[in-house]
Each structure stands twice: as structure tokens, then as C-alpha cells.
Amino acid sequence: PAAGEVVVVVVAGAAVAPPAAGEVVVVRTAKWTGERLSVAETLKLEEGQPHKGEITVILDPSVQHQALLGFGTALTEASARVCGALGSAGRERLVDAYFCKRTGLGFNIGRLHMNACDFSDGNWSCCEQEGDMELSSFSIARYEETILPLVRRAAQASGAPLTLLASPWSPPKWMKENEAMCHPDAGSPHKDKPGKLKKSCRAAWAKHYVRFAEALRDAGLPLWGFTVQNEPDNPAAWEHCLYSPTEERDFIRDHLGPAIEASGLDLKLVGWDHNRDDLFLRAHTIYSDPEAARYVWGMGWHWYGDPRYEFWADRAGQVCFDNVRAVHELRPDKHLLVTETCQEFGPHLGDWSTAERYAEGIIRDFNNFAEAWIDWNMVLDQEGGPNHKGNKCAAPIIADTDRDQVIFQPSYYAFGQFSRHLQPDARRILCAANRDCLETTAFANPDGTIALVVLNQTRFTRGFCIVVEGRLARTVALPHSITTYVLRRPAAATAGAAGGQ
């Protein structure tokens, strides 16, 4: 298809057969050739060395780093509503396209919003009763309408329970200083107060996390963990709750951490959950307090703030990929994961640049020790909604509910170049290219294969060779392409690979 053309397909296709020893299976998605997760060729690893000046990607499976937790998407109320608006065949196609390991992306993680978010059907919470400090009116009945049925269907497609991460956008309005989950109305007597949690409600709000986890456990969908707060530094028009670095630290240390520990639930706690630019500041503040740090599994972040894609981003540059590695170096015993990504300002139908943004981000964050990548909405409608605050965005799959069609975006296929070939518990291995035109990452899978992903964002075909343990294979990276090389080393070369962080 031409640039900008919408691609409509059914599924990603059958899983690629694993290579034999000494073989390299090449799977490619490219802007101009029409290839979408297409098996391009099978190469042979042969003895040899690269020529002087030849573009080269070197793999060393003996040096291994973090284990891969997986890939996921957000099962928002908006996504559940859009999915429900499709016919039964469209619904099945959509869910399988994300979660089926054989024909889909094989996602294994789901993110849930605790209480409403902007991609909800209006503004609501699990505990609407004013002043209910004991949470006696707490209920997840709203989730049983649309969200939890979607989660169950996703787990069924996956063939295993999902790793579920929940994030709050806002406490109930009566817990907030401004008495509103979003911004108060212009005539409100609280309109000049900040959108922060009342000090008197900190214990009750911490209890809310526990009650939410208990309710989901009782519904047969136990949570893996929580982020403390979605975008705690963003006074958005939609649901929000602001925490300074020290306020988040103190809430974890004095209320949320102890409440989760006392509950006996095995729940991970993830800090920050906002953009990379201030990731290190937040991590340094929380980890500098041993009592707060002991409750925290790791740090999560979003990708927003890239001036190539967001008009509001600081032109001085606030992408800050290196901050991820800095946090790892600060506390290598803690964990790192991407908790939200999407392209803002509409659906961006057929946009190839979004696919390259995903591929670049995944490569660079994984190379900086990220262990998982969670996207934002699983599916949106043809306008990039519904969103009760008009904050329309793109998703890897768009549903044209008027025509009962599922539209697969280039970003969907970009995800597939990673998630269909990098298995959970895979270990990132040492990987280096000698030219900047190729962006690369590589993982050793539990099944003995190695998956190398190569991104070429240039308009030129780049010939190069892959070198592993004294053997090589020559190939090309097409212009504007994402290519995965799945290889199995010859039997004589597989013994003795070891390593660590």
C-alpha cells in the first residue's frame, strides 16, 4: 500500500516456524513494499568474518541482561465499548489479533484504570458516597458491565491469565482538595484549589487500592500490581491527581505501601507512571528513602514529550531515553517498564511514522533495561475515541463501527515484529551495530532461538551482515523497515552461553 493508505486485514497470520540449527528466518514489515509481518527469506549462518567497512550487527549471547516480562495494552472502558459495538466476528477478530499467541501479537499484559479516566464513558468512581472513609459503598459493578468481560475474553485468547496492572487517574471527588476528579466547574468554590489528595483521605485512598485488588481477585482476575498514580505531574483537563516527588514518596512510605503489605496480597508497586524527562528525579527521590523504596518494585513511564511528534514538547528535547539507563544504574536491583504509549491528536489512520516511533522506542527502552512495554487503548473508533474530554488518540487497531470493520494500523505490525518473536522470560543479549543507520536489539528466547530486531528509518537500502560466534549471514534492511531475524545457532555453538546484569 502507498504511504497513508489504510490496511484492513483479518489477523497477523500464522506464527513463524522456528528455524533449524544454523538458519535465520527473516520477517519484515516495510513502508513501501506492502510487507506486513511477512516472511521474506531464510538465511544460513556460515563461517566467516565481515569485510572491512561492512555494516555489521554483532550478537554475543554469552552476555545477558534483563528478562522480558512481556507486552500489553490497556483495556479501557472506551476500548470495551468500541469492541462491543462490533459484530461477534469483529469482536473475536479484534481480541485474537492482540492476545492469541498463534495468529496475533501474543500480548500477555493488560492495564486497567482504577476509577474513570478520559477514555471512560463519563466521570465515575468505585466509591461515590461522600465521606465514606470505610469504603462501605465500594463497588466494581461498573467494571462488570464491559471491562471485565473483555479482560476475560482476552485471557481466554491468550491461553493464560493476563498480568494485570491497575493505575488510578483520580480518587473519588470527595477525597480531592478541589472536590473534583477533573477540574472543578468555573462557579465552584473550590476552583482555585489544587487537584490533590486531601491529607485526611490518604489512609482511605490507600485502602481503596486494596479493596480494588480484592474485588478483582474475587472476580477471578487477580492483579499483578498498581502504579501509584497515572501522570502525577499533569494537571490535565481529565481525571488527575497531583503529587510532587516528595508527596508520592511519603504516600508510598506512610500509607500505600503499608496498606498493601498488611493486606497480604502479592502486589507489585510501580512509581512515577509519567514521562521519561522527570523519571530519574522521581526515582531518585523515592529510592533515596529506604523505607519508601522497600515497597516499590520499580519505575514506569510514558513516552510523551517528543518534539518530532508532539507540538507541545520542549524543543530543547525532553525524550530523555538515557534517563531509563540512569535509573537502572541508580538501583539495578529494581525494575523498569513502559506503562503507556500512543500517538496523540486523532487516529492517524495509516501513518507509518507512528510505527517507526514505536519500533525506535521499544528498541531504545529495552536496550536501557526496560522489561515490558504496555500500550494505551487496545482499540478506538474511527475518530480516535470515545473520550469524554475530547482527547482523541490513535491505537494500533481502529474499529469502523459503522461498517463493522477492523483496521490494522502500521503500528500494529510494528508491535508484531517484537511481540511475536520475543518470548516472555527471554533475556536481552549484547548486540551492537557499527553504523547509526541501523537501530537494533536482541533477545535469547527460552526455546533456544535468538530474535534480533533491526529498524531502518532511512530512505536507503542498507546491506549488512549479522555476526554471531564466528558465523555470519548477509542480508539487507529495506528503506523504512522493521525486520526481525529469528536464528538458531549451530548445535556446536549453543553450549556455555551465560551472563547477567
Coordinates of C-alpha atoms in Angstrom, one line a residue:
P1 CA 0.0 0.0 0.0
A2 CA 1.0 3.6 -0.6
A3 CA 2.1 5.8 2.3
G4 CA -1.0 6.9 4.2
E5 CA -3.2 4.1 2.8
V6 CA -5.3 2.2 5.4
V7 CA -4.6 -1.5 5.6
V8 CA -7.6 -3.8 6.5
V9 CA -6.8 -7.4 7.3
V10 CA -8.1 -10.2 9.4
V11 CA -5.2 -11.5 11.5
A12 CA -1.5 -11.2 11.6
G13 CA -1.1 -14.6 10.2
A14 CA 0.2 -17.9 11.5
A15 CA 3.2 -17.9 13.8
V16 CA 6.6 -18.3 12.1
A17 CA 8.0 -21.8 12.2
P18 CA 11.2 -21.8 14.3
P19 CA 14.5 -22.0 12.4
A20 CA 16.6 -25.1 12.2
A21 CA 20.1 -25.0 13.6
G22 CA 22.2 -22.6 11.6
E23 CA 19.2 -20.9 10.0
V24 CA 17.9 -17.4 10.2
V25 CA 14.2 -16.7 9.4
V26 CA 13.7 -13.1 8.2
V27 CA 10.3 -11.4 9.0
R28 CA 9.7 -7.9 7.7
T29 CA 7.3 -5.0 7.8
A30 CA 8.2 -2.2 5.4
K31 CA 6.6 1.1 4.4
W32 CA 6.8 0.8 0.6
T33 CA 6.7 -2.9 -0.2
G34 CA 3.4 -3.8 1.4
E35 CA 5.1 -6.4 3.6
R36 CA 3.3 -6.8 6.9
L37 CA 4.9 -9.4 9.3
S38 CA 5.9 -11.2 6.1
V39 CA 8.4 -14.0 6.0
A40 CA 10.9 -12.6 3.5
E41 CA 13.5 -15.3 3.3
T42 CA 15.6 -17.9 5.2
L43 CA 19.3 -17.3 5.5
K44 CA 22.2 -19.7 6.5
L45 CA 24.8 -18.8 9.2
E46 CA 28.2 -19.5 7.6
E47 CA 31.7 -19.3 8.9
G48 CA 33.4 -16.1 8.1
Q49 CA 34.2 -12.5 9.2
P50 CA 32.7 -9.2 7.9
H51 CA 34.6 -7.2 5.3
K52 CA 36.4 -4.0 6.3
G53 CA 33.9 -1.2 6.4
E54 CA 30.9 -3.5 6.0
I55 CA 27.8 -2.6 8.1
T56 CA 27.8 -5.2 10.8
V57 CA 25.5 -6.2 13.7
I58 CA 27.3 -8.3 16.3
L59 CA 25.5 -10.6 18.7
D60 CA 27.0 -12.1 21.9
P61 CA 24.6 -14.5 23.6
S62 CA 27.1 -15.1 26.4
V63 CA 26.4 -11.6 27.8
Q64 CA 22.8 -11.4 29.1
H65 CA 20.8 -8.8 30.8
Q66 CA 17.2 -8.3 31.9
A67 CA 14.4 -10.8 31.4
L68 CA 11.4 -9.8 29.3
L69 CA 8.1 -9.6 31.2
G70 CA 6.1 -9.1 28.0
F71 CA 3.9 -6.7 26.0
G72 CA 0.5 -5.4 26.7
T73 CA -2.3 -2.9 26.1
A74 CA -4.9 -1.0 28.1
L75 CA -8.3 -2.5 28.4
T76 CA -10.1 0.8 28.9
E77 CA -13.8 1.4 29.1
A78 CA -13.6 3.2 25.7
S79 CA -11.9 0.1 24.2
A80 CA -14.5 -2.2 25.7
R81 CA -17.4 0.0 24.3
V82 CA -15.9 0.1 20.8
C83 CA -15.2 -3.7 20.9
G84 CA -18.8 -4.3 22.0
A85 CA -20.1 -2.2 19.1
L86 CA -18.7 -4.6 16.6
G87 CA -20.4 -7.7 15.4
S88 CA -19.4 -11.0 17.0
A89 CA -17.0 -11.9 14.3
G90 CA -15.3 -8.5 14.6
R91 CA -15.0 -8.8 18.3
E92 CA -13.4 -12.2 18.1
R93 CA -11.0 -11.0 15.4
L94 CA -10.0 -7.9 17.4
V95 CA -9.3 -9.8 20.7
D96 CA -7.5 -12.6 19.0
A97 CA -5.4 -10.2 17.0
Y98 CA -3.9 -8.9 20.3
F99 CA -3.8 -11.9 22.6
C100 CA -3.7 -15.1 20.5
K101 CA -0.1 -16.5 20.5
R102 CA -0.6 -18.4 17.3
T103 CA -2.2 -15.8 15.0
G104 CA -2.0 -12.5 16.9
L105 CA 0.5 -10.4 18.8
G106 CA 0.7 -12.7 21.8
F107 CA 0.2 -9.9 24.3
N108 CA 0.2 -11.1 27.9
I109 CA -0.2 -7.9 29.9
G110 CA -3.3 -5.7 30.5
R111 CA -3.5 -2.3 32.1
L112 CA -6.7 -1.2 33.8
H113 CA -7.8 2.2 35.0
M114 CA -9.0 2.3 38.6
N115 CA -11.9 4.7 38.6
A116 CA -12.7 6.7 35.5
C117 CA -10.1 8.1 33.0
D118 CA -10.6 10.3 30.0
F119 CA -11.2 7.1 27.9
S120 CA -14.2 6.3 30.1
D121 CA -17.9 6.7 29.4
G122 CA -18.1 9.8 31.6
N123 CA -16.8 10.5 35.1
W124 CA -17.2 8.0 37.9
S125 CA -15.5 6.2 40.8
C126 CA -15.9 2.9 42.7
C127 CA -16.9 4.8 45.9
E128 CA -19.2 7.7 45.2
Q129 CA -20.7 8.1 48.7
E130 CA -19.5 11.3 50.2
G131 CA -17.2 10.9 53.2
D132 CA -17.2 7.1 53.1
M133 CA -13.9 6.6 54.8
E134 CA -14.6 2.9 55.4
L135 CA -15.4 2.4 51.7
S136 CA -18.6 0.6 52.7
S137 CA -20.2 1.7 49.4
F138 CA -17.3 0.4 47.3
S139 CA -18.3 -1.5 44.2
I140 CA -16.8 -2.7 40.9
A141 CA -20.2 -3.2 39.3
R142 CA -19.3 -0.7 36.6
Y143 CA -16.4 -2.9 35.5
E144 CA -18.6 -6.0 35.2
E145 CA -20.7 -4.1 32.5
T146 CA -18.0 -4.0 29.8
I147 CA -14.4 -4.0 31.0
L148 CA -14.1 -7.3 32.9
P149 CA -15.9 -9.3 30.2
L150 CA -13.2 -8.0 27.8
V151 CA -10.4 -8.9 30.2
R152 CA -11.8 -12.5 30.5
R153 CA -12.1 -12.9 26.7
A154 CA -8.5 -11.6 26.3
A155 CA -7.2 -14.1 28.9
Q156 CA -9.1 -16.8 27.0
A157 CA -7.5 -15.8 23.7
S158 CA -4.1 -15.7 25.4
G159 CA -4.5 -19.2 26.9
A160 CA -3.3 -18.0 30.3
P161 CA -4.2 -15.4 32.9
L162 CA -3.1 -11.9 32.0
T163 CA -0.6 -9.9 34.0
L164 CA -2.9 -7.1 35.1
L165 CA -1.6 -3.7 36.2
A166 CA -4.0 -1.1 37.5
S167 CA -3.5 2.7 37.5
P168 CA -5.6 5.4 39.2
W169 CA -6.3 8.6 37.4
S170 CA -8.1 10.2 40.3
P171 CA -9.5 9.3 43.7
P172 CA -13.3 9.9 44.2
K173 CA -14.0 13.6 44.1
W174 CA -14.8 13.9 47.8
M175 CA -11.2 12.8 48.5
K176 CA -9.7 15.7 46.5
E177 CA -8.9 19.2 47.7
N178 CA -10.8 20.7 44.8
E179 CA -13.8 18.3 45.2
A180 CA -13.5 17.2 41.6
M181 CA -11.9 14.3 39.7
C182 CA -11.3 16.6 36.8
H183 CA -11.1 20.4 37.0
P184 CA -13.9 22.0 39.0
D185 CA -16.6 24.0 37.2
A186 CA -15.9 27.7 36.9
G187 CA -18.5 28.5 39.5
S188 CA -17.2 26.0 42.1
P189 CA -16.0 27.5 45.4
H190 CA -13.1 25.0 45.1
K191 CA -12.0 26.0 41.6
D192 CA -8.8 27.6 42.9
K193 CA -7.7 24.6 44.9
P194 CA -5.2 22.1 43.5
G195 CA -6.2 18.7 42.2
K196 CA -4.5 16.9 45.1
L197 CA -5.5 14.2 47.5
K198 CA -6.7 15.5 50.9
K199 CA -4.3 14.7 53.7
S200 CA -7.3 13.5 55.7
C201 CA -8.1 11.0 53.0
R202 CA -4.7 9.4 52.5
A203 CA -5.4 6.3 54.5
A204 CA -8.8 5.8 52.9
W205 CA -7.4 6.2 49.4
A206 CA -4.7 3.6 50.2
K207 CA -7.4 1.3 51.4
H208 CA -9.2 1.8 48.1
Y209 CA -6.3 0.2 46.2
V210 CA -6.6 -2.9 48.5
R211 CA -10.3 -3.1 48.0
F212 CA -10.0 -2.8 44.3
A213 CA -7.4 -5.6 44.2
E214 CA -9.6 -7.8 46.5
A215 CA -12.7 -7.2 44.3
L216 CA -10.8 -8.2 41.2
R217 CA -9.4 -11.3 42.9
D218 CA -12.9 -12.3 43.9
A219 CA -14.0 -11.8 40.3
G220 CA -11.4 -14.3 39.2
L221 CA -9.0 -11.7 37.8
P222 CA -6.1 -11.1 40.3
L223 CA -4.0 -8.0 39.8
W224 CA -0.2 -8.3 39.4
G225 CA 0.3 -4.7 40.7
F226 CA -0.5 -1.0 40.7
T227 CA 1.1 2.2 39.6
V228 CA 0.9 4.8 42.3
Q229 CA -0.7 7.4 40.1
N230 CA -1.1 8.0 36.4
E231 CA 0.8 11.1 35.3
P232 CA 1.2 12.7 38.8
D233 CA 2.7 15.8 37.3
N234 CA -0.1 16.6 34.8
P235 CA -3.0 18.9 35.8
A236 CA -4.9 17.7 32.8
A237 CA -8.5 18.6 31.8
W238 CA -9.5 15.0 32.5
E239 CA -9.2 12.9 35.7
H240 CA -5.9 13.6 37.6
C241 CA -4.3 13.7 41.0
L242 CA -1.1 15.7 41.5
Y243 CA 1.8 14.5 43.6
S244 CA 5.2 16.2 43.9
P245 CA 8.2 13.8 44.2
T246 CA 8.2 14.0 47.9
E247 CA 4.4 13.7 48.2
E248 CA 4.5 10.5 46.2
R249 CA 7.4 9.2 48.3
D250 CA 5.5 10.0 51.5
F251 CA 2.2 8.5 50.3
I252 CA 4.0 5.2 49.4
R253 CA 6.0 5.1 52.7
D254 CA 3.3 6.1 55.1
H255 CA 0.1 4.8 53.6
L256 CA 0.0 2.8 50.3
G257 CA 3.0 0.6 51.0
P258 CA 1.9 -0.4 54.5
A259 CA -1.7 -0.9 53.4
I260 CA -0.7 -3.3 50.6
E261 CA 1.7 -5.1 52.9
A262 CA -0.9 -5.6 55.6
S263 CA -3.4 -6.9 53.0
G264 CA -1.3 -10.0 52.4
L265 CA -1.8 -9.6 48.7
D266 CA 1.2 -10.2 46.4
L267 CA 1.1 -6.9 44.6
K268 CA 3.9 -5.0 42.8
L269 CA 4.0 -1.2 43.3
V270 CA 5.3 0.9 40.4
G271 CA 6.3 4.5 40.9
W272 CA 6.1 7.6 38.6
D273 CA 4.0 6.4 35.6
H274 CA 4.7 9.7 33.7
N275 CA 7.2 10.8 31.1
R276 CA 10.9 10.0 30.8
D277 CA 12.1 13.5 31.3
D278 CA 11.5 13.5 35.1
L279 CA 11.7 9.7 35.6
F280 CA 15.2 10.0 37.2
L281 CA 14.1 12.8 39.5
R282 CA 11.1 10.8 40.8
A283 CA 13.1 7.6 41.1
H284 CA 16.0 9.3 42.9
T285 CA 13.6 10.9 45.4
I286 CA 11.7 7.7 46.2
Y287 CA 14.7 5.4 46.2
S288 CA 16.7 7.8 48.5
D289 CA 14.2 6.9 51.2
P290 CA 14.9 3.3 52.2
E291 CA 11.5 2.9 53.9
A292 CA 9.6 4.1 50.8
A293 CA 11.9 2.2 48.4
R294 CA 11.3 -1.1 50.0
Y295 CA 7.7 -1.0 48.9
V296 CA 8.5 -0.2 45.3
W297 CA 9.0 -2.9 42.7
G298 CA 10.2 -0.4 40.1
M299 CA 9.5 2.6 38.0
G300 CA 7.2 3.0 35.0
W301 CA 7.0 5.8 32.4
H302 CA 5.2 7.2 29.3
W303 CA 6.8 8.3 26.1
Y304 CA 5.2 11.7 25.6
G305 CA 7.2 14.8 25.0
D306 CA 9.0 14.0 21.7
P307 CA 9.1 17.3 19.6
R308 CA 9.1 15.2 16.5
Y309 CA 5.5 14.0 17.3
E310 CA 4.0 16.4 19.9
F311 CA 3.7 20.1 19.3
W312 CA 3.7 21.0 23.0
A313 CA 7.1 19.3 23.7
D314 CA 10.0 21.4 24.8
R315 CA 12.2 22.0 21.7
A316 CA 15.2 21.7 23.9
G317 CA 14.4 18.0 23.9
Q318 CA 12.6 16.0 26.6
V319 CA 12.6 12.5 25.2
C320 CA 15.4 11.6 27.5
F321 CA 16.0 7.9 26.7
D322 CA 19.2 8.0 28.8
N323 CA 17.2 8.6 31.9
V324 CA 16.0 5.0 31.8
R325 CA 19.5 3.7 32.0
A326 CA 20.4 6.2 34.7
V327 CA 17.5 4.8 36.9
H328 CA 18.8 1.3 36.2
E329 CA 22.3 2.4 37.3
L330 CA 20.8 4.1 40.4
R331 CA 19.1 0.9 41.5
P332 CA 20.0 -2.1 39.4
D333 CA 18.0 -4.3 41.8
K334 CA 14.8 -2.6 40.9
H335 CA 12.7 -2.9 37.7
L336 CA 11.7 -0.8 34.7
L337 CA 8.7 -0.9 32.4
V338 CA 6.9 1.3 29.9
T339 CA 3.3 1.8 31.1
E340 CA 1.7 4.0 28.4
T341 CA 2.3 4.9 24.8
C342 CA 0.1 6.3 22.0
Q343 CA 0.1 8.9 19.3
E344 CA -1.9 11.9 20.4
F345 CA -4.4 14.1 18.4
G346 CA -6.6 11.8 16.4
P347 CA -6.5 8.3 14.9
H348 CA -3.6 8.8 12.5
L349 CA -5.0 6.3 10.0
G350 CA -2.3 4.6 8.0
D351 CA 0.5 6.6 9.5
W352 CA 3.9 4.9 9.0
S353 CA 5.8 7.4 11.2
T354 CA 3.9 6.1 14.3
A355 CA 5.1 2.6 13.5
E356 CA 8.7 3.8 13.4
R357 CA 8.2 5.7 16.7
Y358 CA 7.1 2.5 18.4
A359 CA 10.0 0.5 17.0
E360 CA 12.5 3.1 18.0
G361 CA 11.1 3.5 21.4
I362 CA 10.9 -0.3 22.1
I363 CA 14.5 -0.8 20.9
R364 CA 15.9 2.1 22.9
D365 CA 14.0 1.4 26.1
F366 CA 14.8 -2.3 26.0
N367 CA 18.4 -1.5 25.5
N368 CA 18.2 0.7 28.6
F369 CA 16.9 -2.2 30.7
A370 CA 13.1 -1.9 30.3
E371 CA 11.4 -5.3 31.0
A372 CA 7.9 -4.7 29.5
W373 CA 6.1 -2.4 27.1
I374 CA 2.4 -1.5 27.7
D375 CA 0.5 0.5 25.0
W376 CA -2.5 2.7 25.7
N377 CA -6.0 1.9 24.3
M378 CA -6.4 -1.5 22.8
V379 CA -8.9 -0.2 20.2
L380 CA -10.6 3.1 19.4
D381 CA -13.2 4.2 16.9
Q382 CA -12.6 5.9 13.6
E383 CA -12.3 9.3 15.3
G384 CA -9.8 8.2 17.9
G385 CA -12.4 7.9 20.8
P386 CA -14.7 7.8 22.5
N387 CA -13.1 10.2 25.1
H388 CA -15.3 12.2 27.4
K389 CA -12.9 15.2 27.3
G390 CA -12.2 15.2 23.6
N391 CA -8.7 13.9 24.0
K392 CA -8.7 11.8 20.8
C393 CA -5.7 9.5 20.1
A394 CA -4.5 6.7 17.9
A395 CA -4.5 3.0 18.6
P396 CA -2.8 0.1 16.8
I397 CA -6.3 -1.1 15.8
I398 CA -9.1 1.2 14.8
A399 CA -12.7 -0.1 14.6
D400 CA -15.0 1.4 12.0
T401 CA -18.2 0.6 13.9
D402 CA -20.4 2.0 11.1
R403 CA -19.0 -0.6 8.6
D404 CA -18.2 -3.3 11.2
Q405 CA -14.6 -3.3 10.1
V406 CA -11.3 -3.7 12.0
I407 CA -8.5 -1.5 10.6
F408 CA -4.9 -2.6 11.4
Q409 CA -2.5 0.3 11.6
P410 CA 1.2 0.2 10.7
S411 CA 1.9 0.4 14.5
Y412 CA 0.1 -2.9 15.0
Y413 CA 2.6 -4.6 12.7
A414 CA 5.5 -2.8 14.3
F415 CA 4.5 -4.3 17.6
G416 CA 4.3 -7.7 16.0
Q417 CA 7.9 -7.5 14.9
F418 CA 8.8 -7.7 18.6
S419 CA 6.0 -9.4 20.5
R420 CA 5.6 -12.3 18.1
H421 CA 9.3 -13.2 18.3
L422 CA 10.4 -12.1 21.8
Q423 CA 9.1 -14.6 24.3
P424 CA 8.3 -13.9 27.9
D425 CA 11.3 -14.6 30.1
A426 CA 13.6 -14.0 27.1
R427 CA 16.9 -12.4 28.1
R428 CA 18.3 -9.4 26.3
I429 CA 21.8 -10.2 24.9
L430 CA 24.7 -8.0 23.9
C431 CA 24.0 -6.5 20.5
A432 CA 25.9 -3.7 18.7
A433 CA 25.9 -2.2 15.2
N434 CA 28.8 -0.3 13.7
R435 CA 26.6 2.3 11.9
D436 CA 23.9 4.6 13.3
C437 CA 21.6 3.9 10.4
L438 CA 20.5 0.6 11.9
E439 CA 18.8 0.6 15.4
T440 CA 18.9 -2.9 17.0
T441 CA 18.1 -5.0 20.0
A442 CA 18.3 -8.8 20.5
F443 CA 17.0 -11.4 22.9
A444 CA 17.7 -15.0 23.7
N445 CA 14.4 -16.9 23.9
P446 CA 13.7 -19.8 26.3
D447 CA 13.2 -22.1 23.3
G448 CA 16.9 -21.6 22.3
T449 CA 16.3 -19.2 19.4
I450 CA 17.6 -15.6 19.2
A451 CA 15.5 -12.8 18.0
L452 CA 17.2 -9.7 16.5
V453 CA 15.1 -6.7 15.6
V454 CA 16.6 -4.1 13.1
L455 CA 15.0 -0.7 12.4
N456 CA 16.0 1.3 9.3
Q457 CA 14.4 4.7 9.4
T458 CA 16.3 6.0 6.4
R459 CA 15.2 6.1 2.8
F460 CA 18.1 3.9 1.7
T461 CA 18.5 0.1 1.5
R462 CA 21.3 -0.9 3.9
G463 CA 23.2 -4.1 3.2
F464 CA 24.7 -5.6 6.4
C465 CA 25.9 -8.8 8.0
I466 CA 24.8 -10.4 11.2
V467 CA 27.7 -11.9 13.2
V468 CA 27.3 -14.4 16.0
E469 CA 30.0 -16.7 17.4
G470 CA 32.2 -16.7 14.4
R471 CA 29.4 -17.2 11.9
L472 CA 27.6 -14.6 9.7
A473 CA 24.7 -14.1 7.4
R474 CA 24.4 -11.3 4.9
T475 CA 21.1 -9.5 4.3
V476 CA 19.5 -6.1 3.7
A477 CA 17.4 -3.7 5.7
L478 CA 14.9 -2.1 3.3
P479 CA 14.2 1.6 3.5
H480 CA 11.7 2.5 6.3
S481 CA 11.5 -1.1 7.5
I482 CA 11.4 -3.1 10.7
T483 CA 12.9 -6.6 10.3
T484 CA 13.1 -9.5 12.8
Y485 CA 15.8 -12.1 12.3
V486 CA 15.0 -15.3 14.2
L487 CA 18.0 -17.6 14.3
R488 CA 19.2 -20.7 15.9
R489 CA 22.9 -21.2 16.4
P490 CA 24.5 -24.3 15.1
A491 CA 24.5 -27.1 17.8
A492 CA 28.2 -26.8 18.5
A493 CA 27.8 -23.1 19.4
T494 CA 24.9 -23.3 21.9
A495 CA 26.8 -24.6 24.9
G496 CA 28.2 -22.4 27.5
A497 CA 26.1 -19.2 27.0
A498 CA 25.8 -17.4 30.3
G499 CA 25.8 -14.0 31.8
G500 CA 24.0 -11.5 33.9
Q501 CA 23.2 -7.9 34.6

